[in-house]
Amino acid sequence: GVGYPELRLLSEAMGTHDGLAMAPYIRESRRIVGRAIVREQDVSIESQTGVRAAFCDDSVGIGWSPLAIHPAPGDIDLRRKTRPFQIPLGALLPADGPGNLLASCKNIGTTHLTTSCYRSHPVEWNIGEAAGALVSYCLHQAVTPAAVHSTARHLRAFQAGLPEQGVPLGWFTDIPLSHPGFAAVQKLAARGVTMSSTDDLLFRPNEAISPDLVQQLVDGGVESETLASKTSRGEAAIAAAGQFGA
């Protein structure tokens, strides 16, 4: 036979005369030693028994991809499921280094194992999006990225701006970007106030607010008067986030 002569590399798509890529794809890059280092135990289903991975109070995004090592000879061959995880800002900043140095792709503070789930394209895009937003914040506030991470006021202000730009900070599958409570729910999630079940990733914004949820919000610092006239969980989230100035 003569094979399939009509099959060829698509040079017009790649921008090269032979159809090969302009540069090789690097699956695993060098990484910084971050202020935060994401470890296998933070994300794997064996270590995290809830529906979400370990909580990050400095979250600047989310991701969900399995631990999957493509081993070279002699390397570990790992395939392991993860819980839906967050992207900690501390992983974008070097533990020891210039205060204005910022990692912005698959070079963040992960291990050889966890880089396999943080290097997937949607997660890497979110990392770059957060890094770009942080640069803008720093320029407007005349602070360094390290100062934002170290100062609670700046960290909360920076995080509060991300959902306004469509960046989720915590995992909910029933609060799309178009939902009026999206930003409020995400801002509360950054504070650890998820208002959700421990059994799933749902927020249930249209359900009636329960006495238990009111108590959870009050324990989290929300004034009971703020919630007095609210009937749904979504309305309560918007009111609570507004009280925090988030």
CSV table of C-alpha atoms in Angstrom, one decimal, residues 117-217:
chain,number,residue,atom,x,y,z
A,117,CYS,CA,-2.1,18.7,38.2
A,118,TYR,CA,-1.2,22.4,38.4
A,119,ARG,CA,0.4,22.5,34.9
A,120,SER,CA,-2.8,21.6,33.0
A,121,HIS,CA,-3.9,24.4,30.7
A,122,PRO,CA,-7.0,25.7,32.5
A,123,VAL,CA,-5.1,25.9,35.8
A,124,GLU,CA,-2.0,27.5,34.1
A,125,TRP,CA,-4.3,30.1,32.5
A,126,ASN,CA,-5.8,30.9,35.8
A,127,ILE,CA,-2.3,31.3,37.4
A,128,GLY,CA,-1.4,33.7,34.6
A,129,GLU,CA,-4.6,35.6,35.0
A,130,ALA,CA,-4.1,36.0,38.7
A,131,ALA,CA,-0.5,37.1,38.2
A,132,GLY,CA,-1.5,39.8,35.7
A,133,ALA,CA,-4.2,41.1,38.0
A,134,LEU,CA,-1.7,41.2,40.9
A,135,VAL,CA,0.7,43.3,38.8
A,136,SER,CA,-2.1,45.7,38.1
A,137,TYR,CA,-3.1,45.9,41.7
A,138,CYS,CA,0.5,46.5,42.8
A,139,LEU,CA,1.0,49.3,40.3
A,140,HIS,CA,-2.1,51.1,41.4
A,141,GLN,CA,-1.4,50.6,45.1
A,142,ALA,CA,2.4,51.1,44.9
A,143,VAL,CA,3.2,47.9,46.7
A,144,THR,CA,5.1,44.7,45.9
A,145,PRO,CA,3.5,41.3,45.3
A,146,ALA,CA,5.2,40.1,48.5
A,147,ALA,CA,3.6,43.0,50.5
A,148,VAL,CA,0.2,42.0,49.2
A,149,HIS,CA,0.6,38.5,50.4
A,150,SER,CA,2.0,39.6,53.8
A,151,THR,CA,-0.6,42.3,54.5
A,152,ALA,CA,-4.1,41.2,55.4
A,153,ARG,CA,-5.7,44.4,54.2
A,154,HIS,CA,-4.0,44.2,50.7
A,155,LEU,CA,-4.6,40.5,50.4
A,156,ARG,CA,-8.3,40.8,51.1
A,157,ALA,CA,-8.6,43.8,48.8
A,158,PHE,CA,-6.8,42.0,46.0
A,159,GLN,CA,-8.9,38.8,46.4
A,160,ALA,CA,-12.1,40.9,46.5
A,161,GLY,CA,-11.3,42.3,43.1
A,162,LEU,CA,-10.8,38.9,41.4
A,163,PRO,CA,-14.4,37.7,41.4
A,164,GLU,CA,-15.4,41.1,40.0
A,165,GLN,CA,-13.3,40.1,37.0
A,166,GLY,CA,-14.8,36.7,36.8
A,167,VAL,CA,-12.1,34.7,38.7
A,168,PRO,CA,-13.5,32.1,41.1
A,169,LEU,CA,-11.7,31.6,44.4
A,170,GLY,CA,-13.6,28.6,45.7
A,171,TRP,CA,-15.4,25.6,44.2
A,172,PHE,CA,-19.2,25.8,43.6
A,173,THR,CA,-20.8,24.1,40.6
A,174,ASP,CA,-24.1,25.9,40.7
A,175,ILE,CA,-23.0,29.6,40.9
A,176,PRO,CA,-22.0,30.5,37.3
A,177,LEU,CA,-20.4,33.8,36.4
A,178,SER,CA,-23.8,35.1,35.3
A,179,HIS,CA,-25.4,34.6,38.7
A,180,PRO,CA,-25.9,37.8,40.7
A,181,GLY,CA,-24.4,36.2,43.7
A,182,PHE,CA,-21.3,35.0,42.0
A,183,ALA,CA,-18.9,37.6,43.3
A,184,ALA,CA,-20.3,37.6,46.8
A,185,VAL,CA,-20.2,33.8,47.2
A,186,GLN,CA,-16.6,33.8,45.9
A,187,LYS,CA,-15.5,36.6,48.2
A,188,LEU,CA,-16.9,34.7,51.2
A,189,ALA,CA,-15.2,31.5,50.1
A,190,ALA,CA,-11.9,33.3,50.2
A,191,ARG,CA,-12.6,33.9,53.9
A,192,GLY,CA,-13.4,30.3,54.5
A,193,VAL,CA,-17.2,31.0,54.7
A,194,THR,CA,-18.4,28.4,52.1
A,195,MET,CA,-22.0,28.2,53.3
A,196,SER,CA,-22.2,24.9,51.5
A,197,SER,CA,-22.7,21.2,52.2
A,198,THR,CA,-19.8,19.0,53.1
A,199,ASP,CA,-21.2,16.4,50.7
A,200,ASP,CA,-21.1,18.2,47.4
A,201,LEU,CA,-20.0,21.3,45.5
A,202,LEU,CA,-23.4,23.0,45.5
A,203,PHE,CA,-24.2,26.4,47.0
A,204,ARG,CA,-28.0,26.2,46.5
A,205,PRO,CA,-28.5,30.0,46.2
A,206,ASN,CA,-32.3,29.8,45.9
A,207,GLU,CA,-32.9,27.7,48.9
A,208,ALA,CA,-34.3,29.3,52.1
A,209,ILE,CA,-31.7,30.4,54.6
A,210,SER,CA,-31.8,28.1,57.7
A,211,PRO,CA,-31.2,29.0,61.3
A,212,ASP,CA,-28.0,26.9,61.2
A,213,LEU,CA,-26.7,28.9,58.3
A,214,VAL,CA,-27.5,32.2,60.0
A,215,GLN,CA,-25.5,31.0,63.0
A,216,GLN,CA,-22.6,30.0,60.8
A,217,LEU,CA,-22.5,33.5,59.3
